[in-house]
Amino acid sequence: MKHVLFDIFACLHRWNVKHVFLIDIHGDHQNGIALYEAIGEGREQLGLDIRSVISHWVANELQIDQDNKNFLIFHVDLPASPQPQYVDVHAGAGGTAMMMKYFPSLVNVQLAKELEATNLTYEELKKWQHGGDIVRQITPLGYVGAPSEFEQVNVDGMDFVSVFSRQAAFSMKEYMGRL
């Protein structure tokens, strides 16, 4: 991942691109490290202004300082919604509902309705984010949440993808306006 990104950065540099923004909401620890290393190497070796665009709540969780040049941190308030009974971060009710909204042909509705909810503790979730074999041990089927509850999610009232994307775009526009 790191080398692929650096190759992309090198191409952009040859094309005289000066600013590169990465938007990643994957959340995998190993993926995040690769992104961070690629950004650092691209900034240092190519002189590009490369930044990972993240929300303030991710920055706070990862203890990333607002002035870290590898990041463009933006504030995003998601619409108020009822707290789910289960931690729902990967292919749970919210993710399944979004897939139904944007890619319904890719959702096995019958299977989603039959899957039992996971109920990870915060500590298990922190371990799970490291990826690899740990994920398979904690969640053998790969999901974290309650996919069977996808029909209860109001995707029009709380569309994470749209809210996140809009706020990230506003933040990039504001940043570029300050240069």
Coordinates of N, CA, C and O in Angstrom, one line a residue:
M1 N 0.8 -1.2 0.0 CA 0.0 0.0 0.0 C 0.9 1.3 0.0 O 0.6 2.2 -0.8
K2 N 1.9 1.2 0.9 CA 2.8 2.4 1.0 C 3.5 2.7 -0.4 O 3.5 3.8 -0.8
H3 N 4.0 1.6 -1.0 CA 4.7 1.8 -2.3 C 3.7 2.2 -3.4 O 4.1 3.1 -4.3
V4 N 2.5 1.7 -3.4 CA 1.6 2.1 -4.5 C 1.2 3.6 -4.3 O 1.2 4.3 -5.3
L5 N 1.0 4.0 -3.1 CA 0.7 5.4 -2.8 C 1.9 6.3 -3.2 O 1.7 7.3 -3.8
F6 N 3.1 5.9 -2.9 CA 4.3 6.7 -3.2 C 4.4 6.8 -4.7 O 4.7 7.9 -5.2
D7 N 4.1 5.7 -5.4 CA 4.2 5.8 -6.9 C 3.2 6.8 -7.4 O 3.4 7.5 -8.4
I8 N 2.0 6.8 -6.9 CA 0.9 7.7 -7.3 C 1.4 9.2 -7.0 O 1.3 10.0 -7.8
F9 N 2.0 9.4 -5.8 CA 2.4 10.7 -5.4 C 3.5 11.1 -6.4 O 3.6 12.3 -6.8
A10 N 4.4 10.2 -6.8 CA 5.5 10.6 -7.7 C 5.0 11.0 -9.1 O 5.5 11.9 -9.7
C11 N 3.9 10.3 -9.5 CA 3.3 10.6 -10.8 C 2.7 12.0 -10.7 O 2.8 12.9 -11.6
L12 N 2.0 12.3 -9.6 CA 1.3 13.6 -9.4 C 2.4 14.7 -9.4 O 2.2 15.8 -9.9
H13 N 3.5 14.4 -8.7 CA 4.6 15.4 -8.7 C 5.1 15.7 -10.1 O 5.3 16.8 -10.4
R14 N 5.3 14.6 -10.9 CA 5.8 14.9 -12.3 C 4.8 15.7 -13.1 O 5.1 16.4 -14.0
W15 N 3.5 15.6 -12.7 CA 2.4 16.4 -13.4 C 2.2 17.7 -12.8 O 1.3 18.4 -13.1
N16 N 3.2 18.1 -11.9 CA 3.2 19.4 -11.2 C 2.0 19.7 -10.3 O 1.6 20.8 -10.0
V17 N 1.4 18.6 -9.8 CA 0.4 18.7 -8.7 C 1.2 19.1 -7.4 O 2.3 18.6 -7.2
K18 N 0.6 20.0 -6.7 CA 1.3 20.6 -5.5 C 0.6 20.1 -4.2 O 1.3 20.0 -3.2
H19 N -0.7 19.8 -4.2 CA -1.4 19.4 -3.0 C -2.2 18.1 -3.3 O -2.9 18.0 -4.3
V20 N -2.1 17.2 -2.4 CA -2.8 15.9 -2.5 C -3.5 15.6 -1.2 O -2.9 15.8 -0.1
F21 N -4.8 15.3 -1.3 CA -5.6 14.9 -0.1 C -6.0 13.5 -0.2 O -6.6 13.1 -1.2
L22 N -5.8 12.8 0.9 CA -6.3 11.4 1.0 C -7.5 11.3 1.9 O -7.4 11.8 3.0
I23 N -8.5 10.7 1.5 CA -9.7 10.5 2.4 C -9.8 9.0 2.6 O -10.1 8.2 1.6
D24 N -9.7 8.6 3.8 CA -9.7 7.2 4.1 C -10.5 7.0 5.4 O -10.2 7.6 6.4
I25 N -11.6 6.2 5.3 CA -12.4 6.0 6.5 C -12.4 4.5 6.8 O -13.2 4.0 7.5
H26 N -11.3 3.8 6.3 CA -11.2 2.4 6.5 C -11.1 2.0 8.0 O -11.7 1.1 8.5
G27 N -10.2 2.6 8.7 CA -10.0 2.4 10.1 C -9.1 1.3 10.5 O -8.8 1.1 11.7
D28 N -8.5 0.6 9.6 CA -7.6 -0.5 9.9 C -6.2 0.1 10.3 O -5.7 1.0 9.6
H29 N -5.7 -0.4 11.4 CA -4.5 0.1 11.9 C -3.3 0.0 11.0 O -2.5 0.9 10.8
Q30 N -3.1 -1.2 10.3 CA -2.0 -1.4 9.4 C -2.2 -0.5 8.2 O -1.2 0.0 7.7
N31 N -3.4 -0.4 7.7 CA -3.6 0.5 6.6 C -3.3 2.0 7.0 O -2.6 2.7 6.2
G32 N -3.7 2.4 8.2 CA -3.3 3.7 8.6 C -1.8 4.0 8.7 O -1.4 5.1 8.4
I33 N -1.1 3.0 9.2 CA 0.4 3.2 9.3 C 1.0 3.3 7.9 O 1.8 4.2 7.7
A34 N 0.5 2.5 6.9 CA 1.0 2.6 5.6 C 0.7 4.0 5.0 O 1.6 4.6 4.3
L35 N -0.5 4.5 5.2 CA -0.9 5.8 4.7 C 0.0 6.8 5.3 O 0.6 7.7 4.6
Y36 N 0.2 6.8 6.6 CA 1.0 7.8 7.3 C 2.5 7.8 6.8 O 3.0 8.8 6.5
E37 N 3.0 6.6 6.6 CA 4.4 6.5 6.1 C 4.5 7.0 4.7 O 5.5 7.7 4.4
A38 N 3.6 6.6 3.9 CA 3.6 7.1 2.5 C 3.5 8.6 2.4 O 4.2 9.3 1.6
I39 N 2.6 9.2 3.2 CA 2.4 10.6 3.3 C 3.8 11.3 3.7 O 4.2 12.2 3.1
G40 N 4.4 10.8 4.8 CA 5.6 11.4 5.2 C 6.7 11.3 4.2 O 7.4 12.3 4.0
E41 N 6.8 10.1 3.5 CA 7.9 10.0 2.5 C 7.6 10.9 1.3 O 8.5 11.5 0.7
G42 N 6.3 11.0 0.9 CA 6.0 11.8 -0.2 C 6.2 13.3 0.1 O 6.7 14.0 -0.8
R43 N 6.0 13.7 1.3 CA 6.2 15.1 1.7 C 7.7 15.4 1.7 O 8.2 16.4 1.2
E44 N 8.5 14.4 2.3 CA 9.9 14.6 2.4 C 10.7 14.5 1.1 O 11.5 15.4 0.8
Q45 N 10.4 13.5 0.4 CA 11.2 13.2 -0.8 C 10.7 13.9 -2.1 O 11.5 14.2 -3.0
L46 N 9.4 14.3 -2.1 CA 8.9 14.9 -3.3 C 8.5 16.4 -3.1 O 8.3 17.1 -4.1
G47 N 8.5 16.8 -1.9 CA 8.1 18.2 -1.6 C 6.6 18.5 -1.8 O 6.3 19.6 -1.9
L48 N 5.8 17.4 -1.9 CA 4.4 17.7 -2.0 C 3.7 18.0 -0.7 O 4.1 17.5 0.3
D49 N 2.6 18.7 -0.8 CA 1.8 19.0 0.4 C 0.7 17.9 0.4 O -0.3 18.0 -0.3
I50 N 1.0 16.8 1.1 CA 0.1 15.6 1.1 C -0.5 15.5 2.5 O 0.2 15.6 3.5
R51 N -1.8 15.4 2.6 CA -2.5 15.3 3.9 C -3.6 14.3 3.8 O -4.3 14.1 2.9
S52 N -3.7 13.6 4.9 CA -4.8 12.7 5.2 C -5.9 13.5 5.8 O -5.7 14.2 6.8
V53 N -7.1 13.5 5.2 CA -8.2 14.3 5.6 C -9.0 13.4 6.6 O -9.6 12.4 6.3
I54 N -9.0 13.8 7.9 CA -9.7 13.1 8.9 C -10.6 14.0 9.8 O -10.4 15.2 9.9
S55 N -11.6 13.4 10.4 CA -12.4 14.2 11.3 C -11.8 14.4 12.7 O -10.9 13.7 13.1
H56 N -12.3 15.4 13.4 CA -11.7 15.7 14.7 C -11.9 14.6 15.7 O -11.0 14.3 16.5
W57 N -13.0 13.8 15.5 CA -13.1 12.7 16.5 C -12.1 11.6 16.3 O -11.7 10.9 17.2
V58 N -11.7 11.4 15.0 CA -10.7 10.4 14.7 C -9.3 10.9 15.2 O -8.6 10.2 15.9
A59 N -9.1 12.2 15.0 CA -7.8 12.8 15.4 C -7.7 12.8 17.0 O -6.7 12.4 17.5
N60 N -8.8 13.0 17.6 CA -8.8 13.0 19.1 C -8.5 11.5 19.6 O -7.7 11.3 20.5
E61 N -9.2 10.6 18.9 CA -9.0 9.2 19.3 C -7.6 8.7 19.1 O -7.0 8.0 20.0
L62 N -6.9 9.2 18.1 CA -5.5 8.8 17.8 C -4.5 9.8 18.4 O -3.3 9.6 18.1
Q63 N -5.0 10.8 19.1 CA -4.1 11.8 19.7 C -3.2 12.5 18.7 O -2.0 12.7 18.9
I64 N -3.8 12.9 17.6 CA -3.1 13.6 16.5 C -3.4 15.1 16.7 O -4.5 15.5 16.8
D65 N -2.2 15.8 16.8 CA -2.3 17.2 17.1 C -2.8 18.0 15.8 O -2.5 17.6 14.7
Q66 N -3.6 19.0 16.1 CA -4.2 19.8 15.0 C -3.2 20.4 14.1 O -3.5 20.6 12.9
D67 N -2.0 20.6 14.5 CA -0.9 21.2 13.7 C -0.1 20.2 12.9 O 0.9 20.5 12.3
N68 N -0.4 18.9 13.1 CA 0.4 17.9 12.3 C 0.2 18.0 10.8 O -0.9 18.0 10.3
K69 N 1.3 18.3 10.1 CA 1.2 18.7 8.7 C 0.8 17.5 7.8 O 0.6 17.7 6.6
N70 N 0.8 16.3 8.4 CA 0.4 15.1 7.6 C -1.1 15.0 7.5 O -1.6 14.1 6.9
F71 N -1.8 15.8 8.3 CA -3.3 15.7 8.3 C -4.0 17.0 8.1 O -3.5 18.1 8.4
L72 N -5.2 16.9 7.5 CA -6.1 18.1 7.5 C -7.3 17.6 8.3 O -8.0 16.7 7.9
I73 N -7.4 18.2 9.5 CA -8.4 17.8 10.4 C -9.6 18.7 10.3 O -9.5 19.9 10.4
F74 N -10.8 18.1 10.2 CA -12.0 18.9 10.1 C -13.0 18.5 11.2 O -13.0 17.4 11.7
H75 N -13.9 19.4 11.5 CA -14.9 19.2 12.5 C -16.2 18.7 11.8 O -16.6 19.3 10.8
V76 N -16.7 17.6 12.3 CA -18.0 17.1 11.7 C -18.9 16.7 12.8 O -18.5 16.0 13.7
D77 N -20.1 17.2 12.8 CA -21.1 16.8 13.8 C -22.1 16.0 13.0 O -22.7 16.5 12.0
L78 N -22.3 14.8 13.4 CA -23.3 13.9 12.7 C -24.6 14.2 13.3 O -24.7 14.6 14.5
P79 N -25.7 14.1 12.5 CA -27.0 14.3 13.1 C -27.3 13.4 14.3 O -26.8 12.3 14.3
A80 N -28.0 13.9 15.2 CA -28.4 13.1 16.4 C -29.2 11.9 16.0 O -30.0 12.0 15.1
S81 N -28.8 10.8 16.5 CA -29.6 9.6 16.2 C -29.5 8.7 17.5 O -28.6 8.9 18.3
P82 N -30.4 7.8 17.6 CA -30.4 6.9 18.8 C -29.1 6.1 18.8 O -28.6 5.7 17.7
Q83 N -28.5 5.9 20.0 CA -27.3 5.1 20.1 C -27.7 3.7 19.8 O -28.6 3.1 20.4
P84 N -26.9 3.0 19.0 CA -27.2 1.6 18.7 C -26.9 0.7 20.0 O -26.1 1.1 20.8
Q85 N -27.5 -0.4 20.1 CA -27.3 -1.3 21.2 C -25.9 -1.9 21.1 O -25.3 -2.2 22.1
Y86 N -25.4 -2.1 19.9 CA -24.1 -2.7 19.6 C -23.2 -1.7 19.0 O -23.6 -0.9 18.2
V87 N -21.9 -1.9 19.2 CA -20.9 -1.1 18.5 C -21.1 -1.5 17.0 O -21.1 -2.7 16.7
D88 N -21.2 -0.5 16.2 CA -21.6 -0.7 14.8 C -20.6 0.0 13.9 O -20.8 1.1 13.5
V89 N -19.4 -0.7 13.6 CA -18.4 0.0 12.9 C -18.0 -0.7 11.6 O -17.3 -0.1 10.8
H90 N -18.4 -1.9 11.3 CA -18.0 -2.6 10.1 C -19.0 -3.6 9.7 O -19.2 -4.7 10.3
A91 N -19.8 -3.3 8.6 CA -20.8 -4.2 8.0 C -21.9 -4.5 9.0 O -22.5 -5.6 8.9
G92 N -22.1 -3.6 10.0 CA -23.3 -3.8 10.9 C -24.5 -3.2 10.3 O -24.7 -3.1 9.1
A93 N -25.4 -2.7 11.2 CA -26.7 -2.2 10.7 C -26.4 -1.0 9.8 O -27.0 -0.9 8.7
G94 N -25.6 -0.1 10.2 CA -25.3 1.2 9.4 C -24.7 0.8 8.1 O -25.1 1.3 7.0
G95 N -23.6 0.0 8.1 CA -22.9 -0.3 6.9 C -23.8 -1.1 5.9 O -23.8 -0.9 4.7
T96 N -24.6 -2.0 6.4 CA -25.5 -2.8 5.6 C -26.6 -1.9 5.0 O -27.0 -2.0 3.8
A97 N -27.1 -1.0 5.8 CA -28.1 0.0 5.3 C -27.6 0.8 4.2 O -28.3 1.1 3.2
M98 N -26.3 1.3 4.4 CA -25.7 2.1 3.3 C -25.5 1.3 2.0 O -25.7 1.8 0.9
M99 N -25.1 0.1 2.2 CA -24.9 -0.8 1.0 C -26.3 -1.0 0.3 O -26.4 -1.0 -0.9
M100 N -27.3 -1.2 1.1 CA -28.7 -1.3 0.5 C -29.1 -0.1 -0.2 O -29.8 -0.1 -1.2
K101 N -28.7 1.1 0.3 CA -29.1 2.4 -0.4 C -28.3 2.5 -1.7 O -28.9 2.9 -2.7
Y102 N -27.0 2.3 -1.7 CA -26.2 2.6 -2.8 C -25.9 1.4 -3.7 O -25.7 1.6 -4.9
F103 N -25.9 0.2 -3.2 CA -25.6 -1.0 -4.0 C -26.4 -2.2 -3.6 O -25.9 -3.2 -3.1
P104 N -27.7 -2.1 -3.7 CA -28.6 -3.1 -3.2 C -28.4 -4.5 -3.8 O -28.6 -5.5 -3.2
S105 N -27.9 -4.6 -5.1 CA -27.7 -5.9 -5.7 C -26.5 -6.6 -5.1 O -26.4 -7.8 -5.3
L106 N -25.7 -5.9 -4.3 CA -24.6 -6.6 -3.6 C -24.9 -7.1 -2.2 O -24.0 -7.7 -1.6
V107 N -26.1 -6.9 -1.7 CA -26.4 -7.3 -0.4 C -27.2 -8.6 -0.4 O -28.2 -8.7 -1.1
N108 N -26.8 -9.5 0.4 CA -27.5 -10.8 0.6 C -28.5 -10.5 1.7 O -28.1 -10.7 2.9
V109 N -29.7 -10.0 1.4 CA -30.6 -9.6 2.4 C -31.0 -10.7 3.4 O -31.0 -10.5 4.6
Q110 N -31.2 -11.9 2.9 CA -31.6 -13.0 3.7 C -30.5 -13.3 4.7 O -30.7 -13.5 5.9
L111 N -29.2 -13.3 4.3 CA -28.1 -13.6 5.2 C -28.0 -12.5 6.2 O -27.8 -12.8 7.4
A112 N -28.1 -11.2 5.8 CA -28.0 -10.1 6.7 C -29.0 -10.2 7.8 O -28.7 -10.0 9.0
K113 N -30.2 -10.6 7.5 CA -31.3 -10.8 8.5 C -31.0 -11.9 9.5 O -31.6 -11.9 10.6
E114 N -30.2 -12.9 9.1 CA -29.9 -14.0 9.9 C -28.7 -13.9 10.8 O -28.5 -14.6 11.8
L115 N -27.8 -12.9 10.6 CA -26.6 -12.8 11.3 C -26.9 -12.2 12.7 O -27.6 -11.3 12.9
E116 N -26.2 -12.9 13.7 CA -26.4 -12.4 15.1 C -25.5 -11.2 15.3 O -24.4 -11.1 14.7
A117 N -25.9 -10.3 16.1 CA -25.1 -9.1 16.4 C -23.8 -9.5 17.2 O -23.8 -10.4 18.0
T118 N -22.8 -8.8 16.9 CA -21.6 -8.9 17.7 C -21.7 -7.9 18.9 O -22.5 -7.0 18.8
N119 N -21.0 -8.1 20.0 CA -21.1 -7.2 21.1 C -19.8 -7.0 21.7 O -19.4 -7.5 22.7
L120 N -18.9 -6.3 20.9 CA -17.5 -6.1 21.3 C -17.4 -5.1 22.4 O -18.1 -4.1 22.4
T121 N -16.5 -5.3 23.3 CA -16.1 -4.3 24.3 C -15.2 -3.3 23.6 O -14.7 -3.6 22.5
Y122 N -15.0 -2.2 24.2 CA -14.1 -1.1 23.7 C -12.7 -1.7 23.5 O -12.0 -1.5 22.5
E123 N -12.2 -2.5 24.5 CA -10.9 -3.1 24.4 C -10.8 -4.1 23.3 O -9.8 -4.1 22.6
E124 N -11.8 -4.9 23.0 CA -11.9 -5.8 21.9 C -11.8 -5.1 20.6 O -11.1 -5.5 19.6
L125 N -12.6 -4.0 20.5 CA -12.6 -3.2 19.3 C -11.2 -2.6 19.0 O -10.8 -2.6 17.8
K126 N -10.5 -2.1 20.0 CA -9.1 -1.6 19.8 C -8.2 -2.7 19.3 O -7.4 -2.5 18.4
K127 N -8.3 -3.9 19.8 CA -7.5 -5.0 19.3 C -7.9 -5.4 17.8 O -7.1 -5.6 17.0
W128 N -9.2 -5.4 17.6 CA -9.8 -5.7 16.3 C -9.2 -4.7 15.2 O -9.0 -5.2 14.1
Q129 N -9.0 -3.5 15.5 CA -8.5 -2.5 14.6 C -7.1 -2.8 14.1 O -6.7 -2.2 13.1
H130 N -6.4 -3.7 14.7 CA -5.1 -4.0 14.3 C -5.1 -4.9 13.1 O -4.0 -5.1 12.4
G131 N -6.2 -5.5 12.7 CA -6.4 -6.3 11.5 C -5.8 -7.7 11.6 O -5.4 -8.2 12.6
G132 N -5.7 -8.3 10.4 CA -5.1 -9.6 10.3 C -5.8 -10.7 11.1 O -7.0 -10.8 11.2
D133 N -5.0 -11.6 11.6 CA -5.5 -12.7 12.4 C -6.3 -12.3 13.6 O -7.2 -13.1 14.0
I134 N -6.0 -11.2 14.2 CA -6.8 -10.7 15.3 C -8.2 -10.5 14.9 O -9.1 -10.9 15.7
V135 N -8.5 -9.9 13.8 CA -9.9 -9.7 13.3 C -10.6 -11.1 13.2 O -11.7 -11.3 13.6
R136 N -9.9 -12.0 12.6 CA -10.5 -13.4 12.4 C -10.8 -14.1 13.7 O -11.8 -14.8 13.8
Q137 N -10.0 -13.8 14.7 CA -10.2 -14.4 16.0 C -11.4 -13.8 16.7 O -12.3 -14.5 17.3
I138 N -11.5 -12.4 16.7 CA -12.5 -11.7 17.4 C -13.9 -11.8 16.6 O -14.9 -12.0 17.2
T139 N -13.8 -11.6 15.3 CA -15.0 -11.6 14.5 C -14.8 -12.5 13.3 O -14.5 -12.0 12.2
P140 N -15.0 -13.8 13.4 CA -14.7 -14.7 12.3 C -15.4 -14.4 11.0 O -14.9 -14.7 9.9
L141 N -16.6 -13.7 11.0 CA -17.3 -13.4 9.8 C -17.0 -12.0 9.4 O -17.5 -11.5 8.4
G142 N -16.2 -11.2 10.1 CA -15.7 -9.9 9.7 C -16.5 -8.7 10.0 O -16.1 -7.6 9.9
Y143 N -17.8 -8.9 10.5 CA -18.6 -7.7 10.8 C -18.6 -7.4 12.3 O -18.4 -8.2 13.1
V144 N -18.8 -6.1 12.5 CA -18.9 -5.6 13.9 C -20.2 -4.8 14.0 O -20.2 -3.7 13.5
G145 N -21.2 -5.3 14.6 CA -22.4 -4.6 14.7 C -23.6 -5.6 14.6 O -23.4 -6.8 14.9
A146 N -24.7 -5.1 14.1 CA -25.9 -5.9 14.0 C -26.5 -5.8 12.6 O -27.4 -5.0 12.4
P147 N -25.9 -6.5 11.6 CA -26.4 -6.4 10.2 C -27.9 -6.6 10.1 O -28.6 -6.0 9.3
S148 N -28.4 -7.5 11.0 CA -29.9 -7.9 10.9 C -30.8 -6.7 11.2 O -32.0 -6.7 10.9
E149 N -30.2 -5.6 11.8 CA -31.0 -4.4 12.1 C -31.0 -3.3 11.1 O -31.4 -2.2 11.3
F150 N -30.5 -3.7 9.9 CA -30.3 -2.6 8.8 C -31.5 -1.9 8.4 O -31.5 -0.7 8.1
E151 N -32.7 -2.6 8.5 CA -33.9 -1.9 8.1 C -34.4 -0.8 9.1 O -35.2 0.0 8.8
Q152 N -33.8 -0.8 10.3 CA -34.1 0.1 11.3 C -33.3 1.4 11.2 O -33.6 2.4 11.9
V153 N -32.3 1.4 10.3 CA -31.5 2.6 10.1 C -32.1 3.6 9.1 O -32.4 3.2 8.0
N154 N -32.2 4.8 9.5 CA -32.7 5.8 8.6 C -31.5 6.4 7.8 O -30.9 7.4 8.3
V155 N -31.2 5.8 6.7 CA -30.0 6.3 5.9 C -30.2 7.7 5.4 O -29.3 8.4 5.1
D156 N -31.5 8.1 5.2 CA -31.7 9.5 4.7 C -31.5 10.5 5.8 O -31.1 11.6 5.6
G157 N -31.8 10.1 7.0 CA -31.7 11.0 8.2 C -30.3 11.1 8.7 O -29.9 12.1 9.3
M158 N -29.5 10.0 8.5 CA -28.1 10.0 9.0 C -27.2 9.3 7.9 O -27.0 8.1 8.0
D159 N -26.9 10.0 6.9 CA -26.0 9.4 5.9 C -24.6 9.8 6.1 O -24.1 10.8 5.7
F160 N -23.9 8.9 6.8 CA -22.5 9.2 7.2 C -21.6 9.5 6.0 O -20.8 10.5 6.1
V161 N -21.8 8.8 5.0 CA -20.9 9.0 3.8 C -21.1 10.4 3.3 O -20.1 11.1 3.0
S162 N -22.4 10.9 3.1 CA -22.6 12.2 2.6 C -22.1 13.3 3.5 O -21.5 14.3 3.1
V163 N -22.4 13.1 4.8 CA -22.0 14.1 5.8 C -20.5 14.2 5.9 O -19.9 15.3 5.8
F164 N -19.8 13.1 6.0 CA -18.4 13.1 6.0 C -17.8 13.7 4.8 O -16.9 14.5 4.8
S165 N -18.2 13.3 3.6 CA -17.7 13.8 2.3 C -17.9 15.3 2.2 O -17.0 16.0 1.8
R166 N -19.1 15.7 2.6 CA -19.3 17.2 2.4 C -18.4 18.0 3.4 O -17.8 19.0 2.9
Q167 N -18.3 17.5 4.6 CA -17.4 18.3 5.5 C -16.0 18.2 5.1 O -15.2 19.2 5.2
A168 N -15.5 17.1 4.6 CA -14.1 16.9 4.1 C -13.9 17.9 3.0 O -12.9 18.6 2.9
A169 N -14.8 17.9 2.0 CA -14.7 18.8 0.9 C -14.6 20.3 1.3 O -13.8 21.1 0.8
F170 N -15.5 20.7 2.2 CA -15.5 22.1 2.7 C -14.1 22.4 3.4 O -13.6 23.5 3.2
S171 N -13.6 21.4 4.1 CA -12.3 21.6 4.8 C -11.2 21.8 3.8 O -10.3 22.7 3.9
M172 N -11.2 21.0 2.7 CA -10.2 21.1 1.7 C -10.3 22.4 1.0 O -9.2 23.1 0.7
K173 N -11.5 22.8 0.7 CA -11.7 24.1 0.0 C -11.2 25.3 0.9 O -10.5 26.2 0.4
E174 N -11.5 25.2 2.1 CA -11.1 26.3 3.1 C -9.6 26.3 3.2 O -8.9 27.3 3.1
Y175 N -9.0 25.1 3.3 CA -7.5 25.0 3.3 C -6.8 25.6 2.1 O -5.9 26.4 2.2
M176 N -7.3 25.3 0.9 CA -6.7 25.8 -0.3 C -6.9 27.3 -0.4 O -6.1 28.0 -1.0
G177 N -8.0 27.8 0.1 CA -8.3 29.2 0.1 C -7.3 30.0 1.0 O -7.1 31.2 0.8
R178 N -6.7 29.4 2.0 CA -5.8 30.0 2.9 C -4.4 30.1 2.3 O -3.5 30.8 2.8
L179 N -4.1 29.3 1.2 CA -2.7 29.3 0.7 C -2.4 30.5 -0.1 O -3.2 31.1 -0.7

